[in-house]
């Protein structure tokens, strides 16, 4: 449906799509908290809507639809698509298609949002605001397009967030709408996008992955476990991104709990060989060499991208 090529000249970096304008508008609505204030009920609604919808992104859009790291029923598959869609990050098919492409071309000129090549702004929000990626390559998600209900909710991806917004208003009025939907949505946006940007710029590398993914403890807390990004790029189909017990991965804990009730099953784990100290030491040495080699390379000219 679309060619995966882009131009990040200064002009194109600041082109806005219609959805990009809505994205900006959501941020401006949040300023109304100055007049509305906050109540404990509004704060609780904000936290609840963040956590539920964050799992829709991490456990649904990312680990299920993008990487198929576990199995579930057709019904719960749709539930995940709806909850993830409620985050106002478009549909599951759009999200998964672009994410799969990112993994295939991470930190190369074909990458949609390389922080290494394009910088923080483009990797964090620039590519989202741009009108270059409103469509997606359907062949990249042909395992998902066979489900008409997923195609429907992807096409009409405004239904889940509008449903949540209306629900927040019915529960808490205007203050419930602003805190429960708008503020929590902005937090969802930037914690999700920080993985694309900050986790390819700052943190620690355990494995050499051929690109610049990093592990980040503080982002792991903010994103329910997504901050173990170098782990993830080393073995993307693992349902568990925190490879060790001390690497907090709340998304995995939730999925593991759901597996006890047979709501999800066949959770894929990293192979034992990846967890051996020798493999990690080798990975760290290779990563250091790769980082040093890359640092000595001249930055490609902007016009060539």
PDB file of N, CA and C in Angstrom, residues 193-264:
ATOM      1  N   UNK A 193       6.583   6.550  22.810  1.00  0.00           N
ATOM      2  CA  UNK A 193       7.530   7.095  21.836  1.00  0.00           C
ATOM      3  C   UNK A 193       8.954   7.163  22.389  1.00  0.00           C
ATOM      4  N   UNK A 194       9.077   7.214  23.725  1.00  0.00           N
ATOM      5  CA  UNK A 194      10.413   7.260  24.328  1.00  0.00           C
ATOM      6  C   UNK A 194      11.211   5.996  24.033  1.00  0.00           C
ATOM      7  N   UNK A 195      10.523   4.884  23.809  1.00  0.00           N
ATOM      8  CA  UNK A 195      11.229   3.656  23.451  1.00  0.00           C
ATOM      9  C   UNK A 195      11.885   3.815  22.082  1.00  0.00           C
ATOM     10  N   UNK A 196      11.171   4.432  21.142  1.00  0.00           N
ATOM     11  CA  UNK A 196      11.732   4.657  19.804  1.00  0.00           C
ATOM     12  C   UNK A 196      12.905   5.628  19.828  1.00  0.00           C
ATOM     13  N   UNK A 197      12.825   6.618  20.693  1.00  0.00           N
ATOM     14  CA  UNK A 197      13.855   7.665  20.714  1.00  0.00           C
ATOM     15  C   UNK A 197      14.912   7.401  21.784  1.00  0.00           C
ATOM     16  N   UNK A 198      14.549   7.526  23.044  1.00  0.00           N
ATOM     17  CA  UNK A 198      15.526   7.469  24.129  1.00  0.00           C
ATOM     18  C   UNK A 198      16.200   6.112  24.262  1.00  0.00           C
ATOM     19  N   UNK A 199      15.459   5.028  23.995  1.00  0.00           N
ATOM     20  CA  UNK A 199      16.049   3.689  24.128  1.00  0.00           C
ATOM     21  C   UNK A 199      16.956   3.325  22.956  1.00  0.00           C
ATOM     22  N   UNK A 200      17.096   4.231  22.010  1.00  0.00           N
ATOM     23  CA  UNK A 200      18.114   4.059  20.968  1.00  0.00           C
ATOM     24  C   UNK A 200      19.213   5.111  21.118  1.00  0.00           C
ATOM     25  N   UNK A 201      19.180   5.826  22.256  1.00  0.00           N
ATOM     26  CA  UNK A 201      20.165   6.882  22.494  1.00  0.00           C
ATOM     27  C   UNK A 201      20.911   6.693  23.816  1.00  0.00           C
ATOM     28  N   UNK A 202      20.192   6.309  24.882  1.00  0.00           N
ATOM     29  CA  UNK A 202      20.780   6.240  26.215  1.00  0.00           C
ATOM     30  C   UNK A 202      20.476   4.897  26.862  1.00  0.00           C
ATOM     31  N   UNK A 203      21.428   4.407  27.670  1.00  0.00           N
ATOM     32  CA  UNK A 203      21.214   3.169  28.398  1.00  0.00           C
ATOM     33  C   UNK A 203      22.386   2.223  28.233  1.00  0.00           C
ATOM     34  N   UNK A 204      22.162   0.969  28.590  1.00  0.00           N
ATOM     35  CA  UNK A 204      23.209  -0.049  28.561  1.00  0.00           C
ATOM     36  C   UNK A 204      22.915  -1.092  27.488  1.00  0.00           C
ATOM     37  N   UNK A 205      23.982  -1.652  26.934  1.00  0.00           N
ATOM     38  CA  UNK A 205      23.844  -2.700  25.919  1.00  0.00           C
ATOM     39  C   UNK A 205      24.417  -4.008  26.454  1.00  0.00           C
ATOM     40  N   UNK A 206      23.590  -5.022  26.503  1.00  0.00           N
ATOM     41  CA  UNK A 206      24.024  -6.353  26.920  1.00  0.00           C
ATOM     42  C   UNK A 206      24.450  -7.181  25.714  1.00  0.00           C
ATOM     43  N   UNK A 207      23.755  -7.002  24.599  1.00  0.00           N
ATOM     44  CA  UNK A 207      23.998  -7.809  23.406  1.00  0.00           C
ATOM     45  C   UNK A 207      24.306  -6.917  22.206  1.00  0.00           C
ATOM     46  N   UNK A 208      25.118  -7.433  21.302  1.00  0.00           N
ATOM     47  CA  UNK A 208      25.314  -6.762  20.021  1.00  0.00           C
ATOM     48  C   UNK A 208      24.168  -7.172  19.103  1.00  0.00           C
ATOM     49  N   UNK A 209      23.426  -6.202  18.629  1.00  0.00           N
ATOM     50  CA  UNK A 209      22.224  -6.472  17.836  1.00  0.00           C
ATOM     51  C   UNK A 209      22.292  -5.887  16.430  1.00  0.00           C
ATOM     52  N   UNK A 210      23.403  -5.249  16.095  1.00  0.00           N
ATOM     53  CA  UNK A 210      23.516  -4.676  14.767  1.00  0.00           C
ATOM     54  C   UNK A 210      22.850  -3.323  14.617  1.00  0.00           C
ATOM     55  N   UNK A 211      22.331  -2.786  15.723  1.00  0.00           N
ATOM     56  CA  UNK A 211      21.751  -1.445  15.729  1.00  0.00           C
ATOM     57  C   UNK A 211      22.032  -0.827  17.097  1.00  0.00           C
ATOM     58  N   UNK A 212      21.243   0.131  17.561  1.00  0.00           N
ATOM     59  CA  UNK A 212      21.649   0.912  18.731  1.00  0.00           C
ATOM     60  C   UNK A 212      20.668   0.838  19.903  1.00  0.00           C
ATOM     61  N   UNK A 213      19.945  -0.246  20.012  1.00  0.00           N
ATOM     62  CA  UNK A 213      18.992  -0.387  21.117  1.00  0.00           C
ATOM     63  C   UNK A 213      19.725  -0.466  22.449  1.00  0.00           C
ATOM     64  N   UNK A 214      19.087   0.105  23.482  1.00  0.00           N
ATOM     65  CA  UNK A 214      19.665   0.139  24.823  1.00  0.00           C
ATOM     66  C   UNK A 214      18.639  -0.366  25.841  1.00  0.00           C
ATOM     67  N   UNK A 215      19.136  -0.863  26.973  1.00  0.00           N
ATOM     68  CA  UNK A 215      18.285  -1.199  28.110  1.00  0.00           C
ATOM     69  C   UNK A 215      18.210  -0.005  29.057  1.00  0.00           C
ATOM     70  N   UNK A 216      17.009   0.274  29.579  1.00  0.00           N
ATOM     71  CA  UNK A 216      16.822   1.412  30.478  1.00  0.00           C
ATOM     72  C   UNK A 216      15.892   1.018  31.615  1.00  0.00           C
ATOM     73  N   UNK A 217      16.417   1.019  32.835  1.00  0.00           N
ATOM     74  CA  UNK A 217      15.622   0.648  34.000  1.00  0.00           C
ATOM     75  C   UNK A 217      14.465   1.605  34.218  1.00  0.00           C
ATOM     76  N   UNK A 218      14.719   2.911  34.149  1.00  0.00           N
ATOM     77  CA  UNK A 218      13.653   3.872  34.458  1.00  0.00           C
ATOM     78  C   UNK A 218      12.563   3.842  33.402  1.00  0.00           C
ATOM     79  N   UNK A 219      12.925   3.600  32.141  1.00  0.00           N
ATOM     80  CA  UNK A 219      11.889   3.478  31.119  1.00  0.00           C
ATOM     81  C   UNK A 219      11.139   2.162  31.248  1.00  0.00           C
ATOM     82  N   UNK A 220      11.798   1.140  31.779  1.00  0.00           N
ATOM     83  CA  UNK A 220      11.101  -0.125  32.030  1.00  0.00           C
ATOM     84  C   UNK A 220       9.980   0.080  33.046  1.00  0.00           C
ATOM     85  N   UNK A 221      10.230   0.895  34.066  1.00  0.00           N
ATOM     86  CA  UNK A 221       9.185   1.191  35.052  1.00  0.00           C
ATOM     87  C   UNK A 221       8.048   1.991  34.419  1.00  0.00           C
ATOM     88  N   UNK A 222       8.377   2.983  33.616  1.00  0.00           N
ATOM     89  CA  UNK A 222       7.353   3.852  33.025  1.00  0.00           C
ATOM     90  C   UNK A 222       6.531   3.161  31.943  1.00  0.00           C
ATOM     91  N   UNK A 223       7.093   2.118  31.338  1.00  0.00           N
ATOM     92  CA  UNK A 223       6.443   1.487  30.183  1.00  0.00           C
ATOM     93  C   UNK A 223       6.026   0.049  30.448  1.00  0.00           C
ATOM     94  N   UNK A 224       5.942  -0.335  31.691  1.00  0.00           N
ATOM     95  CA  UNK A 224       5.511  -1.687  32.073  1.00  0.00           C
ATOM     96  C   UNK A 224       6.426  -2.769  31.511  1.00  0.00           C
ATOM     97  N   UNK A 225       7.711  -2.459  31.383  1.00  0.00           N
ATOM     98  CA  UNK A 225       8.683  -3.470  30.981  1.00  0.00           C
ATOM     99  C   UNK A 225       9.296  -3.294  29.614  1.00  0.00           C
ATOM    100  N   UNK A 226       8.856  -2.286  28.861  1.00  0.00           N
ATOM    101  CA  UNK A 226       9.364  -2.113  27.497  1.00  0.00           C
ATOM    102  C   UNK A 226      10.775  -1.519  27.455  1.00  0.00           C
ATOM    103  N   UNK A 227      11.268  -1.051  28.577  1.00  0.00           N
ATOM    104  CA  UNK A 227      12.571  -0.400  28.595  1.00  0.00           C
ATOM    105  C   UNK A 227      13.751  -1.336  28.407  1.00  0.00           C
ATOM    106  N   UNK A 228      13.509  -2.655  28.499  1.00  0.00           N
ATOM    107  CA  UNK A 228      14.601  -3.608  28.266  1.00  0.00           C
ATOM    108  C   UNK A 228      14.740  -3.821  26.758  1.00  0.00           C
ATOM    109  N   UNK A 229      15.082  -2.730  26.088  1.00  0.00           N
ATOM    110  CA  UNK A 229      14.961  -2.668  24.632  1.00  0.00           C
ATOM    111  C   UNK A 229      16.082  -3.412  23.911  1.00  0.00           C
ATOM    112  N   UNK A 230      17.271  -3.424  24.488  1.00  0.00           N
ATOM    113  CA  UNK A 230      18.354  -4.196  23.882  1.00  0.00           C
ATOM    114  C   UNK A 230      18.054  -5.688  23.976  1.00  0.00           C
ATOM    115  N   UNK A 231      17.531  -6.123  25.115  1.00  0.00           N
ATOM    116  CA  UNK A 231      17.071  -7.512  25.233  1.00  0.00           C
ATOM    117  C   UNK A 231      16.075  -7.829  24.125  1.00  0.00           C
ATOM    118  N   UNK A 232      15.131  -6.923  23.961  1.00  0.00           N
ATOM    119  CA  UNK A 232      14.048  -7.143  23.003  1.00  0.00           C
ATOM    120  C   UNK A 232      14.564  -7.229  21.570  1.00  0.00           C
ATOM    121  N   UNK A 233      15.470  -6.339  21.196  1.00  0.00           N
ATOM    122  CA  UNK A 233      15.989  -6.385  19.830  1.00  0.00           C
ATOM    123  C   UNK A 233      16.872  -7.610  19.598  1.00  0.00           C
ATOM    124  N   UNK A 234      17.435  -8.154  20.665  1.00  0.00           N
ATOM    125  CA  UNK A 234      18.256  -9.359  20.517  1.00  0.00           C
ATOM    126  C   UNK A 234      17.390 -10.591  20.285  1.00  0.00           C
ATOM    127  N   UNK A 235      16.216 -10.630  20.921  1.00  0.00           N
ATOM    128  CA  UNK A 235      15.313 -11.779  20.756  1.00  0.00           C
ATOM    129  C   UNK A 235      13.874 -11.268  20.769  1.00  0.00           C
ATOM    130  N   UNK A 236      13.413 -10.695  19.652  1.00  0.00           N
ATOM    131  CA  UNK A 236      12.127  -9.976  19.614  1.00  0.00           C
ATOM    132  C   UNK A 236      10.898 -10.819  19.904  1.00  0.00           C
ATOM    133  N   UNK A 237      10.956 -12.130  19.635  1.00  0.00           N
ATOM    134  CA  UNK A 237       9.735 -12.929  19.810  1.00  0.00           C
ATOM    135  C   UNK A 237       9.526 -13.374  21.251  1.00  0.00           C
ATOM    136  N   UNK A 238      10.423 -12.983  22.152  1.00  0.00           N
ATOM    137  CA  UNK A 238      10.237 -13.333  23.557  1.00  0.00           C
ATOM    138  C   UNK A 238       9.096 -12.528  24.163  1.00  0.00           C
ATOM    139  N   UNK A 239       8.215 -13.217  24.859  1.00  0.00           N
ATOM    140  CA  UNK A 239       7.121 -12.542  25.562  1.00  0.00           C
ATOM    141  C   UNK A 239       7.651 -11.787  26.774  1.00  0.00           C
ATOM    142  N   UNK A 240       8.811 -12.220  27.241  1.00  0.00           N
ATOM    143  CA  UNK A 240       9.441 -11.619  28.415  1.00  0.00           C
ATOM    144  C   UNK A 240      10.604 -10.749  27.958  1.00  0.00           C
ATOM    145  N   UNK A 241      10.502  -9.444  28.200  1.00  0.00           N
ATOM    146  CA  UNK A 241      11.585  -8.558  27.782  1.00  0.00           C
ATOM    147  C   UNK A 241      12.594  -8.313  28.897  1.00  0.00           C
ATOM    148  N   UNK A 242      12.157  -8.426  30.136  1.00  0.00           N
ATOM    149  CA  UNK A 242      13.092  -8.440  31.251  1.00  0.00           C
ATOM    150  C   UNK A 242      13.596  -9.863  31.400  1.00  0.00           C
ATOM    151  N   UNK A 243      14.783 -10.142  30.881  1.00  0.00           N
ATOM    152  CA  UNK A 243      15.261 -11.519  30.800  1.00  0.00           C
ATOM    153  C   UNK A 243      15.560 -12.139  32.158  1.00  0.00           C
ATOM    154  N   UNK A 244      15.820 -11.314  33.170  1.00  0.00           N
ATOM    155  CA  UNK A 244      16.195 -11.825  34.480  1.00  0.00           C
ATOM    156  C   UNK A 244      15.207 -11.343  35.538  1.00  0.00           C
ATOM    157  N   UNK A 245      15.182 -12.027  36.686  1.00  0.00           N
ATOM    158  CA  UNK A 245      14.185 -11.746  37.713  1.00  0.00           C
ATOM    159  C   UNK A 245      14.255 -10.299  38.196  1.00  0.00           C
ATOM    160  N   UNK A 246      15.447  -9.717  38.167  1.00  0.00           N
ATOM    161  CA  UNK A 246      15.614  -8.344  38.664  1.00  0.00           C
ATOM    162  C   UNK A 246      15.282  -7.293  37.609  1.00  0.00           C
ATOM    163  N   UNK A 247      14.939  -7.706  36.407  1.00  0.00           N
ATOM    164  CA  UNK A 247      14.536  -6.773  35.357  1.00  0.00           C
ATOM    165  C   UNK A 247      13.005  -6.710  35.323  1.00  0.00           C
ATOM    166  N   UNK A 248      12.472  -5.701  35.965  1.00  0.00           N
ATOM    167  CA  UNK A 248      11.027  -5.580  36.159  1.00  0.00           C
ATOM    168  C   UNK A 248      10.311  -5.497  34.813  1.00  0.00           C
ATOM    169  N   UNK A 249       9.323  -6.375  34.639  1.00  0.00           N
ATOM    170  CA  UNK A 249       8.568  -6.446  33.386  1.00  0.00           C
ATOM    171  C   UNK A 249       7.100  -6.712  33.723  1.00  0.00           C
ATOM    172  N   UNK A 250       6.384  -5.645  34.045  1.00  0.00           N
ATOM    173  CA  UNK A 250       5.003  -5.776  34.503  1.00  0.00           C
ATOM    174  C   UNK A 250       4.109  -6.369  33.426  1.00  0.00           C
ATOM    175  N   UNK A 251       4.358  -6.034  32.176  1.00  0.00           N
ATOM    176  CA  UNK A 251       3.555  -6.609  31.094  1.00  0.00           C
ATOM    177  C   UNK A 251       3.653  -8.125  31.104  1.00  0.00           C
ATOM    178  N   UNK A 252       4.851  -8.642  31.300  1.00  0.00           N
ATOM    179  CA  UNK A 252       5.027 -10.097  31.346  1.00  0.00           C
ATOM    180  C   UNK A 252       4.310 -10.692  32.545  1.00  0.00           C
ATOM    181  N   UNK A 253       4.354 -10.008  33.694  1.00  0.00           N
ATOM    182  CA  UNK A 253       3.673 -10.530  34.878  1.00  0.00           C
ATOM    183  C   UNK A 253       2.169 -10.637  34.630  1.00  0.00           C
ATOM    184  N   UNK A 254       1.612  -9.636  33.960  1.00  0.00           N
ATOM    185  CA  UNK A 254       0.176  -9.669  33.644  1.00  0.00           C
ATOM    186  C   UNK A 254      -0.125 -10.816  32.690  1.00  0.00           C
ATOM    187  N   UNK A 255       0.697 -10.972  31.660  1.00  0.00           N
ATOM    188  CA  UNK A 255       0.477 -12.053  30.696  1.00  0.00           C
ATOM    189  C   UNK A 255       0.633 -13.416  31.362  1.00  0.00           C
ATOM    190  N   UNK A 256       1.591 -13.534  32.250  1.00  0.00           N
ATOM    191  CA  UNK A 256       1.780 -14.794  32.974  1.00  0.00           C
ATOM    192  C   UNK A 256       0.559 -15.102  33.831  1.00  0.00           C
ATOM    193  N   UNK A 257      -0.003 -14.071  34.467  1.00  0.00           N
ATOM    194  CA  UNK A 257      -1.225 -14.259  35.257  1.00  0.00           C
ATOM    195  C   UNK A 257      -2.382 -14.687  34.366  1.00  0.00           C
ATOM    196  N   UNK A 258      -2.529 -14.044  33.218  1.00  0.00           N
ATOM    197  CA  UNK A 258      -3.590 -14.416  32.278  1.00  0.00           C
ATOM    198  C   UNK A 258      -3.422 -15.847  31.786  1.00  0.00           C
ATOM    199  N   UNK A 259      -2.177 -16.313  31.701  1.00  0.00           N
ATOM    200  CA  UNK A 259      -1.945 -17.686  31.241  1.00  0.00           C
ATOM    201  C   UNK A 259      -2.437 -18.707  32.261  1.00  0.00           C
ATOM    202  N   UNK A 260      -2.429 -18.346  33.550  1.00  0.00           N
ATOM    203  CA  UNK A 260      -2.945 -19.247  34.579  1.00  0.00           C
ATOM    204  C   UNK A 260      -4.434 -19.511  34.386  1.00  0.00           C
ATOM    205  N   UNK A 261      -5.123 -18.536  33.812  1.00  0.00           N
ATOM    206  CA  UNK A 261      -6.558 -18.663  33.558  1.00  0.00           C
ATOM    207  C   UNK A 261      -6.845 -19.088  32.116  1.00  0.00           C
ATOM    208  N   UNK A 262      -5.793 -19.476  31.404  1.00  0.00           N
ATOM    209  CA  UNK A 262      -5.901 -19.970  30.022  1.00  0.00           C
ATOM    210  C   UNK A 262      -6.507 -18.931  29.076  1.00  0.00           C
ATOM    211  N   UNK A 263      -6.318 -17.665  29.395  1.00  0.00           N
ATOM    212  CA  UNK A 263      -6.749 -16.594  28.488  1.00  0.00           C
ATOM    213  C   UNK A 263      -5.699 -16.402  27.402  1.00  0.00           C
ATOM    214  N   UNK A 264      -4.435 -16.558  27.775  1.00  0.00           N
ATOM    215  CA  UNK A 264      -3.336 -16.586  26.807  1.00  0.00           C
ATOM    216  C   UNK A 264      -2.526 -17.847  27.076  1.00  0.00           C
TER     217      UNK A 264
END
